[in-house]
């Protein structure tokens, strides 16, 4: 607000008679300095459309136009598995446990280890948690039901570019650094793994079945 | 356990609410008599007490089993927190030496299958050990003493593979000669220095 008023005043004074010009020239530098001191981000230097330097900072019209973003991500990469160098394709390292903090910290550790060893990490995501309810039925006269709610958490780190000479060493490091209570599973990435992350749409499938 | 940026869990929220209810009821008596009989069958505090009692009853298994008492190096129950390796006493040439289980390579066989054969020979057929990769972990070269050297055979190369034991069930093992399960530090008691140097290079210890 403060920045707008002096600007309006300057413009008005500029369009008026020349007699007032001297006054305005004395007034504007002080006011422009004030507005600069008050708000560093508000630039009072935007010129009107007829000014020769109008639109001087624009550049987006120079960039090539991007295609609009599609919703479907059906990207699947598969590398050569058997070659002269014998490199593995996409490998999933899945860690499951009941304790969420342990699993998260372990996943972070694996991720940082891969960065350190310059192995390319494609993705590092979490699978939805599964809840199990444990009911004890103690029959010592009175049946007591003690409930326990267990949540199973799973984290996946996806890797590509493992050479076969290095893979066993890497596996051994991860295995020996496993915390207690964390299950480790290392397998190659398949379509089924990719699709397990997506939600199924029963209505769409029903309609498709009706059509066919 | 994460202590920063952590929210209260359901159990903790319930406990706090019940504490507040108790306080309110104490301050102003006969406040919410209608609500009382329905909710407070089991309080969160009671549950916590029950769980604490269960914890006290639970006894963890001892960490130092046979290691302290016997120092029996042939059993696998020794140092539970570090890795153990198998050493066997083998006769090579004229000498009897302590070595990692070793078997001669036959032409036409992959190196990995030779290693598996060596394992089968020393530990029985049905061993649940897993060799991770086809590439060897280390190599040791030596030359035969002059007496045995012929034109072709100047020396020998020994390739080392690593295998992980899945189960600690060695009841079917038929170990005839002496065998020992040792950690990395105790290897120096048994192996020769040159051999030891090469072996130490690829052994991970935690």
CSV table of C-alpha atoms in Angstrom, one decimal:
chain,number,residue,atom,x,y,z
A,1,UNK,CA,0.0,0.0,0.0
A,2,UNK,CA,2.7,2.4,0.9
A,3,UNK,CA,4.6,1.7,-2.2
A,4,UNK,CA,1.5,2.2,-4.4
A,5,UNK,CA,0.6,5.6,-3.3
A,6,UNK,CA,3.9,7.4,-4.0
A,7,UNK,CA,4.0,5.7,-7.4
A,8,UNK,CA,0.5,7.0,-8.3
A,9,UNK,CA,1.5,10.4,-7.1
A,10,UNK,CA,4.6,10.4,-9.2
A,11,UNK,CA,2.7,9.4,-12.3
A,12,UNK,CA,0.0,12.0,-11.8
A,13,UNK,CA,2.6,14.7,-11.2
A,14,UNK,CA,4.5,13.7,-14.3
A,15,UNK,CA,1.5,14.0,-16.5
A,16,UNK,CA,0.6,17.4,-15.2
A,17,UNK,CA,2.1,20.8,-16.1
A,18,UNK,CA,5.8,21.3,-16.5
A,19,UNK,CA,5.9,23.8,-13.7
A,20,UNK,CA,5.2,21.0,-11.3
A,21,UNK,CA,8.0,18.9,-12.8
A,22,UNK,CA,10.7,20.4,-10.6
A,23,UNK,CA,8.7,19.6,-7.5
A,24,UNK,CA,8.0,16.1,-8.6
A,25,UNK,CA,11.6,15.5,-9.5
A,26,UNK,CA,12.6,16.6,-6.0
A,27,UNK,CA,9.9,14.5,-4.4
A,28,UNK,CA,10.2,11.2,-6.3
A,29,UNK,CA,13.8,10.2,-5.5
A,30,UNK,CA,13.1,10.5,-1.8
A,31,UNK,CA,9.8,8.5,-2.0
A,32,UNK,CA,11.4,5.9,-4.2
A,33,UNK,CA,14.2,5.5,-1.8
A,34,UNK,CA,11.6,5.2,1.0
A,35,UNK,CA,9.7,2.5,-0.7
A,36,UNK,CA,13.0,0.7,-1.5
A,37,UNK,CA,14.0,0.8,2.1
A,38,UNK,CA,10.6,-0.4,3.4
A,39,UNK,CA,10.1,-3.4,1.2
A,40,UNK,CA,13.0,-5.0,-0.6
A,41,UNK,CA,10.8,-7.3,-2.6
A,42,UNK,CA,8.3,-4.8,-3.9
A,43,UNK,CA,9.9,-3.3,-7.0
A,44,UNK,CA,8.6,0.1,-7.8
A,45,UNK,CA,10.5,0.0,-11.1
A,46,UNK,CA,7.8,-1.6,-13.2
A,47,UNK,CA,7.2,0.7,-16.1
A,48,UNK,CA,4.0,1.4,-17.8
A,49,UNK,CA,3.2,-0.3,-21.1
A,50,UNK,CA,4.2,2.7,-23.2
A,51,UNK,CA,7.6,2.9,-21.6
A,52,UNK,CA,10.3,1.6,-24.0
A,53,UNK,CA,11.7,-0.8,-21.3
A,54,UNK,CA,8.4,-2.4,-20.6
A,55,UNK,CA,8.6,-6.2,-20.1
A,56,UNK,CA,12.3,-6.2,-20.1
A,57,UNK,CA,12.8,-9.1,-17.7
A,58,UNK,CA,10.4,-11.6,-19.5
A,59,UNK,CA,12.0,-14.8,-20.9
A,60,UNK,CA,9.3,-17.5,-20.8
A,61,UNK,CA,8.3,-16.8,-24.3
A,62,UNK,CA,11.8,-17.8,-25.4
A,63,UNK,CA,11.7,-21.3,-23.9
A,64,UNK,CA,10.4,-24.2,-25.9
A,65,UNK,CA,6.8,-25.2,-25.1
A,66,UNK,CA,6.3,-28.1,-22.7
A,67,UNK,CA,3.7,-30.7,-23.5
A,68,UNK,CA,0.9,-30.8,-20.9
A,69,UNK,CA,1.5,-33.3,-18.1
A,70,UNK,CA,-0.1,-36.7,-18.6
A,71,UNK,CA,-1.5,-38.6,-15.7
A,72,UNK,CA,-0.5,-42.1,-16.6
A,73,UNK,CA,3.0,-43.1,-15.5
A,74,UNK,CA,3.6,-46.4,-17.3
A,75,UNK,CA,7.3,-46.1,-17.3
A,76,UNK,CA,9.1,-49.4,-17.1
A,77,UNK,CA,12.8,-49.8,-17.5
A,78,UNK,CA,14.4,-53.1,-18.0
A,79,UNK,CA,18.2,-53.4,-18.5
A,80,UNK,CA,20.2,-56.1,-20.0
A,81,UNK,CA,20.6,-58.8,-17.4
A,82,UNK,CA,23.0,-61.1,-19.2
A,83,UNK,CA,25.9,-59.3,-20.8
A,84,UNK,CA,29.6,-59.3,-20.9
A,85,UNK,CA,29.8,-57.4,-17.7
A,86,UNK,CA,26.8,-59.1,-16.1
A,87,UNK,CA,25.0,-56.1,-14.6
A,88,UNK,CA,21.7,-56.6,-12.7
A,89,UNK,CA,18.7,-54.6,-13.9
A,90,UNK,CA,16.3,-53.0,-11.4
A,91,UNK,CA,16.7,-54.6,-8.0
A,92,UNK,CA,14.2,-54.1,-5.2
A,93,UNK,CA,15.4,-54.2,-1.6
A,94,UNK,CA,12.3,-54.7,0.6
A,95,UNK,CA,12.5,-54.2,4.4
A,96,UNK,CA,9.6,-55.2,6.6
A,97,UNK,CA,9.2,-54.9,10.3
A,98,UNK,CA,6.7,-54.1,13.1
A,99,UNK,CA,8.7,-51.2,14.3
A,100,UNK,CA,8.4,-48.2,12.0
A,101,UNK,CA,11.3,-46.1,13.3
A,102,UNK,CA,13.7,-49.1,12.8
A,103,UNK,CA,12.6,-49.7,9.3
A,104,UNK,CA,12.7,-46.1,8.3
A,105,UNK,CA,16.2,-45.6,9.7
A,106,UNK,CA,17.4,-48.8,8.1
A,107,UNK,CA,16.0,-47.7,4.7
A,108,UNK,CA,17.7,-44.3,5.1
A,109,UNK,CA,20.9,-46.1,5.9
A,110,UNK,CA,20.7,-48.3,2.8
A,111,UNK,CA,19.9,-45.3,0.7
A,112,UNK,CA,22.9,-43.4,2.0
A,113,UNK,CA,25.1,-46.4,1.6
A,114,UNK,CA,24.2,-46.7,-2.1
A,115,UNK,CA,24.9,-43.0,-2.6
A,116,UNK,CA,28.2,-43.5,-1.0
A,117,UNK,CA,29.1,-46.4,-3.2
A,118,UNK,CA,27.8,-44.6,-6.3
A,119,UNK,CA,25.1,-47.1,-7.0
A,120,UNK,CA,22.2,-45.4,-8.7
A,121,UNK,CA,19.0,-45.4,-6.7
A,122,UNK,CA,15.9,-45.1,-8.8
A,123,UNK,CA,13.2,-44.8,-6.2
A,124,UNK,CA,12.8,-45.2,-2.5
A,125,UNK,CA,9.2,-45.6,-1.5
A,126,UNK,CA,7.0,-47.2,1.2
A,127,UNK,CA,4.3,-49.8,0.8
A,128,UNK,CA,1.0,-49.3,2.6
A,129,UNK,CA,1.0,-50.6,6.2
A,130,UNK,CA,-0.9,-53.7,7.1
A,131,UNK,CA,-2.7,-53.9,10.5
A,132,UNK,CA,-3.1,-57.1,12.3
A,133,UNK,CA,-5.2,-57.6,15.5
A,134,UNK,CA,-4.0,-60.2,17.9
A,135,UNK,CA,-6.7,-61.5,20.2
A,136,UNK,CA,-5.7,-63.7,23.2
A,137,UNK,CA,-8.4,-66.2,24.3
A,138,UNK,CA,-7.4,-67.2,27.8
A,139,UNK,CA,-9.8,-69.8,29.1
A,140,UNK,CA,-9.1,-70.1,32.8
A,141,UNK,CA,-12.6,-70.0,34.0
A,142,UNK,CA,-13.3,-66.5,32.6
A,143,UNK,CA,-12.6,-65.8,29.0
A,144,UNK,CA,-10.4,-62.8,28.6
A,145,UNK,CA,-9.6,-61.2,25.3
A,146,UNK,CA,-6.5,-59.1,25.3
A,147,UNK,CA,-6.2,-57.2,22.2
A,148,UNK,CA,-2.9,-56.2,20.6
A,149,UNK,CA,-2.8,-54.2,17.4
A,150,UNK,CA,0.3,-54.9,15.2
A,151,UNK,CA,1.2,-52.7,12.2
A,152,UNK,CA,3.6,-54.1,9.6
A,153,UNK,CA,5.6,-51.5,7.7
A,154,UNK,CA,7.4,-52.0,4.5
A,155,UNK,CA,10.0,-49.8,2.8
A,156,UNK,CA,11.4,-50.4,-0.7
A,157,UNK,CA,14.7,-49.1,-2.2
A,158,UNK,CA,15.0,-49.6,-5.9
A,159,UNK,CA,18.5,-49.8,-7.3
A,160,UNK,CA,19.9,-50.2,-10.8
A,161,UNK,CA,23.5,-50.7,-12.0
A,162,UNK,CA,24.8,-53.4,-9.7
A,163,UNK,CA,27.8,-55.2,-11.1
A,164,UNK,CA,27.9,-58.9,-10.3
A,165,UNK,CA,31.4,-58.6,-8.8
A,166,UNK,CA,30.2,-56.1,-6.3
A,167,UNK,CA,26.8,-57.5,-5.6
A,168,UNK,CA,27.8,-60.1,-3.0
A,169,UNK,CA,29.9,-57.6,-1.1
A,170,UNK,CA,27.0,-55.2,-1.0
A,171,UNK,CA,24.6,-57.9,0.1
A,172,UNK,CA,26.9,-59.0,2.8
A,173,UNK,CA,27.2,-55.4,4.2
A,174,UNK,CA,23.5,-55.0,4.3
A,175,UNK,CA,23.0,-58.4,5.8
A,176,UNK,CA,25.5,-57.9,8.6
A,177,UNK,CA,24.1,-54.5,9.4
A,178,UNK,CA,20.5,-55.7,9.7
A,179,UNK,CA,18.8,-54.6,12.9
A,180,UNK,CA,16.9,-57.1,15.0
A,181,UNK,CA,13.3,-57.6,13.9
A,182,UNK,CA,13.8,-56.4,10.3
A,183,UNK,CA,13.2,-58.8,7.5
A,184,UNK,CA,15.2,-58.2,4.4
A,185,UNK,CA,14.2,-59.3,0.9
A,186,UNK,CA,16.2,-58.6,-2.2
A,187,UNK,CA,14.6,-59.4,-5.6
A,188,UNK,CA,14.5,-58.2,-9.1
A,189,UNK,CA,11.8,-55.7,-10.1
A,190,UNK,CA,8.9,-57.2,-12.0
A,191,UNK,CA,5.6,-55.9,-13.4
A,192,UNK,CA,3.8,-57.4,-10.5
A,193,UNK,CA,5.8,-55.3,-8.1
A,194,UNK,CA,5.1,-52.2,-10.1
A,195,UNK,CA,1.4,-52.9,-10.2
A,196,UNK,CA,1.1,-53.6,-6.5
A,197,UNK,CA,1.7,-50.0,-5.8
A,198,UNK,CA,-1.3,-48.9,-8.0
A,199,UNK,CA,-4.8,-49.0,-6.7
A,200,UNK,CA,-7.3,-51.1,-8.6
A,201,UNK,CA,-10.5,-49.4,-9.8
A,202,UNK,CA,-13.4,-51.8,-9.5
A,203,UNK,CA,-15.9,-49.6,-11.2
A,204,UNK,CA,-13.7,-49.2,-14.3
A,205,UNK,CA,-13.2,-52.9,-14.4
A,206,UNK,CA,-16.9,-53.5,-14.1
A,207,UNK,CA,-17.7,-51.1,-17.0
A,208,UNK,CA,-15.0,-52.7,-19.1
A,209,UNK,CA,-16.4,-56.1,-18.4
A,210,UNK,CA,-19.9,-54.9,-19.4
A,211,UNK,CA,-18.6,-53.5,-22.6
A,212,UNK,CA,-16.8,-56.7,-23.7
B,1,UNK,CA,12.9,-44.4,18.8
B,2,UNK,CA,12.2,-41.1,17.3
B,3,UNK,CA,11.7,-38.3,19.8
B,4,UNK,CA,11.7,-35.3,17.6
B,5,UNK,CA,8.6,-34.2,15.7
B,6,UNK,CA,6.6,-37.2,17.0
B,7,UNK,CA,2.9,-36.9,17.6
B,8,UNK,CA,1.0,-38.6,20.4
B,9,UNK,CA,-0.2,-42.1,19.7
B,10,UNK,CA,-3.8,-43.1,20.2
B,11,UNK,CA,-3.0,-44.8,23.5
B,12,UNK,CA,-1.3,-41.7,24.9
B,13,UNK,CA,-4.2,-39.4,23.8
B,14,UNK,CA,-6.6,-41.8,25.5
B,15,UNK,CA,-4.6,-41.8,28.7
B,16,UNK,CA,-4.4,-38.0,28.8
B,17,UNK,CA,-8.1,-37.6,28.2
B,18,UNK,CA,-8.9,-40.0,31.0
B,19,UNK,CA,-6.6,-38.3,33.4
B,20,UNK,CA,-8.4,-35.0,32.6
B,21,UNK,CA,-11.7,-36.6,33.2
B,22,UNK,CA,-10.6,-37.9,36.6
B,23,UNK,CA,-9.4,-34.5,37.6
B,24,UNK,CA,-12.6,-32.8,36.5
B,25,UNK,CA,-14.6,-35.3,38.4
B,26,UNK,CA,-12.6,-34.9,41.6
B,27,UNK,CA,-12.8,-31.1,41.5
B,28,UNK,CA,-16.5,-30.9,40.9
B,29,UNK,CA,-18.2,-34.0,42.3
B,30,UNK,CA,-21.2,-35.6,40.5
B,31,UNK,CA,-20.3,-33.8,37.3
B,32,UNK,CA,-20.9,-36.4,34.6
B,33,UNK,CA,-22.5,-39.3,36.3
B,34,UNK,CA,-24.3,-40.4,33.1
B,35,UNK,CA,-21.1,-40.8,31.2
B,36,UNK,CA,-19.1,-42.7,33.8
B,37,UNK,CA,-20.5,-46.2,33.7
B,38,UNK,CA,-20.2,-46.6,30.0
B,39,UNK,CA,-16.6,-45.6,29.5
B,40,UNK,CA,-14.4,-46.5,32.4
B,41,UNK,CA,-14.4,-50.3,32.2
B,42,UNK,CA,-10.8,-50.5,31.4
B,43,UNK,CA,-8.7,-47.4,31.9
B,44,UNK,CA,-5.6,-46.8,29.9
B,45,UNK,CA,-3.5,-46.6,33.0
B,46,UNK,CA,-4.6,-50.1,34.0
B,47,UNK,CA,-3.6,-51.4,30.6
B,48,UNK,CA,-0.2,-49.8,31.1
B,49,UNK,CA,0.2,-51.4,34.5
B,50,UNK,CA,-0.7,-54.8,33.1
B,51,UNK,CA,1.9,-54.4,30.3
B,52,UNK,CA,4.6,-53.4,32.7
B,53,UNK,CA,3.9,-56.5,34.8
B,54,UNK,CA,4.2,-58.7,31.7
B,55,UNK,CA,7.5,-57.0,30.8
B,56,UNK,CA,8.9,-57.8,34.3
B,57,UNK,CA,8.0,-61.4,33.8
B,58,UNK,CA,9.8,-61.7,30.5
B,59,UNK,CA,13.4,-62.8,30.7
B,60,UNK,CA,15.7,-62.2,27.8
B,61,UNK,CA,18.0,-65.1,26.8
B,62,UNK,CA,21.6,-64.7,28.0
B,63,UNK,CA,24.0,-63.1,25.6
B,64,UNK,CA,27.2,-64.8,26.8
B,65,UNK,CA,26.4,-68.5,26.5
B,66,UNK,CA,29.3,-70.9,26.2
B,67,UNK,CA,32.0,-68.3,25.4
B,68,UNK,CA,32.6,-67.3,28.9
B,69,UNK,CA,32.3,-70.6,30.6
B,70,UNK,CA,34.2,-73.1,28.4
B,71,UNK,CA,35.9,-71.2,25.7
B,72,UNK,CA,34.9,-74.2,23.6
B,73,UNK,CA,35.8,-73.2,20.1
B,74,UNK,CA,34.0,-76.0,18.4
B,75,UNK,CA,30.5,-74.9,19.2
B,76,UNK,CA,28.6,-72.3,17.2
B,77,UNK,CA,27.0,-70.8,20.3
B,78,UNK,CA,30.1,-68.8,21.1
B,79,UNK,CA,30.3,-65.1,20.2
B,80,UNK,CA,26.8,-64.3,19.3
B,81,UNK,CA,27.4,-60.7,18.2
B,82,UNK,CA,30.3,-61.3,15.8
B,83,UNK,CA,30.9,-63.5,12.8
B,84,UNK,CA,32.4,-66.9,13.1
B,85,UNK,CA,34.5,-68.7,10.5
B,86,UNK,CA,35.3,-72.4,10.1
B,87,UNK,CA,38.9,-73.6,10.2
B,88,UNK,CA,39.9,-77.1,9.5
B,89,UNK,CA,43.2,-78.9,10.0
B,90,UNK,CA,44.3,-80.2,6.6
B,91,UNK,CA,47.2,-82.2,5.3
B,92,UNK,CA,48.9,-80.5,2.4
B,93,UNK,CA,52.1,-82.0,1.0
B,94,UNK,CA,53.9,-83.1,4.2
B,95,UNK,CA,52.6,-80.6,6.7
B,96,UNK,CA,49.4,-80.5,8.7
B,97,UNK,CA,48.1,-77.0,8.7
B,98,UNK,CA,45.1,-75.1,9.9
B,99,UNK,CA,43.3,-73.8,6.8
B,100,UNK,CA,39.9,-72.7,5.6
B,101,UNK,CA,38.4,-75.8,4.0
B,102,UNK,CA,40.2,-76.4,0.8
B,103,UNK,CA,39.7,-78.7,-2.1
B,104,UNK,CA,41.5,-79.1,-5.4
B,105,UNK,CA,39.9,-77.7,-8.5
B,106,UNK,CA,39.0,-80.2,-11.2
B,107,UNK,CA,39.0,-79.0,-14.8
B,108,UNK,CA,35.6,-78.5,-16.2
B,109,UNK,CA,34.1,-77.3,-13.0
B,110,UNK,CA,33.2,-73.7,-12.1
B,111,UNK,CA,35.0,-72.2,-9.1
B,112,UNK,CA,31.8,-71.8,-7.2
B,113,UNK,CA,30.9,-75.5,-7.5
B,114,UNK,CA,34.4,-76.4,-6.3
B,115,UNK,CA,33.7,-74.3,-3.2
B,116,UNK,CA,30.3,-76.0,-2.7
B,117,UNK,CA,32.0,-79.3,-3.0
B,118,UNK,CA,34.5,-78.4,-0.3
B,119,UNK,CA,31.6,-77.4,1.9
B,120,UNK,CA,29.8,-80.6,1.3
B,121,UNK,CA,32.9,-82.6,2.0
B,122,UNK,CA,33.6,-81.1,5.4
B,123,UNK,CA,30.2,-80.3,6.7
B,124,UNK,CA,28.0,-83.1,5.2
B,125,UNK,CA,25.7,-83.0,2.2
B,126,UNK,CA,22.6,-81.2,3.3
B,127,UNK,CA,24.1,-77.9,4.4
B,128,UNK,CA,21.9,-74.8,4.2
B,129,UNK,CA,24.7,-72.4,3.4
B,130,UNK,CA,24.3,-69.8,0.7
B,131,UNK,CA,27.1,-68.7,-1.6
B,132,UNK,CA,26.2,-65.2,-2.7
B,133,UNK,CA,28.0,-64.7,-6.0
B,134,UNK,CA,30.0,-66.4,-8.7
B,135,UNK,CA,33.0,-64.2,-8.1
B,136,UNK,CA,35.7,-65.2,-5.6
B,137,UNK,CA,36.4,-62.9,-2.6
B,138,UNK,CA,40.2,-63.3,-2.4
B,139,UNK,CA,43.2,-65.1,-3.7
B,140,UNK,CA,46.3,-66.5,-2.2
B,141,UNK,CA,49.3,-67.6,-4.4
B,142,UNK,CA,52.2,-69.6,-3.2
B,143,UNK,CA,55.1,-71.5,-4.7
B,144,UNK,CA,55.8,-75.1,-3.9
B,145,UNK,CA,59.1,-75.9,-2.1
B,146,UNK,CA,61.8,-76.8,-4.6
B,147,UNK,CA,61.6,-80.5,-4.0
B,148,UNK,CA,58.1,-80.8,-5.4
B,149,UNK,CA,58.4,-78.4,-8.2
B,150,UNK,CA,58.1,-79.8,-11.7
B,151,UNK,CA,58.2,-78.0,-15.0
B,152,UNK,CA,54.5,-77.2,-15.1
B,153,UNK,CA,53.5,-76.9,-11.5
B,154,UNK,CA,55.5,-74.1,-10.0
B,155,UNK,CA,52.9,-73.2,-7.4
B,156,UNK,CA,49.3,-73.0,-6.6
B,157,UNK,CA,46.6,-70.4,-6.3
B,158,UNK,CA,43.8,-70.6,-3.7
B,159,UNK,CA,40.6,-68.8,-4.4
B,160,UNK,CA,38.3,-67.9,-1.4
B,161,UNK,CA,34.5,-67.9,-1.5
B,162,UNK,CA,32.2,-66.8,1.2
B,163,UNK,CA,29.0,-68.7,2.2
B,164,UNK,CA,26.4,-67.8,4.8
B,165,UNK,CA,25.1,-70.5,7.1
B,166,UNK,CA,21.3,-70.2,7.2
B,167,UNK,CA,20.6,-72.6,10.1
B,168,UNK,CA,22.9,-73.4,13.0
B,169,UNK,CA,21.9,-77.1,12.9
B,170,UNK,CA,25.1,-79.0,12.4
B,171,UNK,CA,24.0,-82.3,13.8
B,172,UNK,CA,24.5,-84.0,10.5
B,173,UNK,CA,28.1,-82.8,10.2
B,174,UNK,CA,30.7,-85.5,10.0
B,175,UNK,CA,33.8,-83.6,10.9
B,176,UNK,CA,36.6,-86.1,11.2
B,177,UNK,CA,39.6,-84.0,11.9
B,178,UNK,CA,39.9,-81.0,14.1
B,179,UNK,CA,37.7,-78.1,13.4
B,180,UNK,CA,37.3,-74.7,15.0
B,181,UNK,CA,34.9,-71.8,14.7
B,182,UNK,CA,36.8,-68.6,15.2
B,183,UNK,CA,36.3,-64.9,15.0
B,184,UNK,CA,38.5,-62.6,12.9
B,185,UNK,CA,40.8,-61.7,15.9
B,186,UNK,CA,41.4,-65.3,16.8
B,187,UNK,CA,42.4,-66.2,13.3
B,188,UNK,CA,45.9,-65.1,14.0
B,189,UNK,CA,46.3,-68.0,16.5
B,190,UNK,CA,45.9,-70.6,13.9
B,191,UNK,CA,46.8,-69.4,10.4
B,192,UNK,CA,50.3,-68.6,9.0
B,193,UNK,CA,51.2,-65.0,8.5
B,194,UNK,CA,51.2,-64.8,4.7
B,195,UNK,CA,48.0,-66.7,4.4
B,196,UNK,CA,46.5,-64.7,7.2
B,197,UNK,CA,47.3,-61.4,5.5
B,198,UNK,CA,45.5,-62.3,2.3
B,199,UNK,CA,42.5,-63.7,4.1
B,200,UNK,CA,42.1,-60.7,6.4
B,201,UNK,CA,41.7,-58.5,3.4
B,202,UNK,CA,38.2,-59.7,2.5
B,203,UNK,CA,36.8,-60.6,5.9
B,204,UNK,CA,34.2,-58.1,7.3
B,205,UNK,CA,33.9,-57.9,11.0
B,206,UNK,CA,31.3,-56.0,13.0
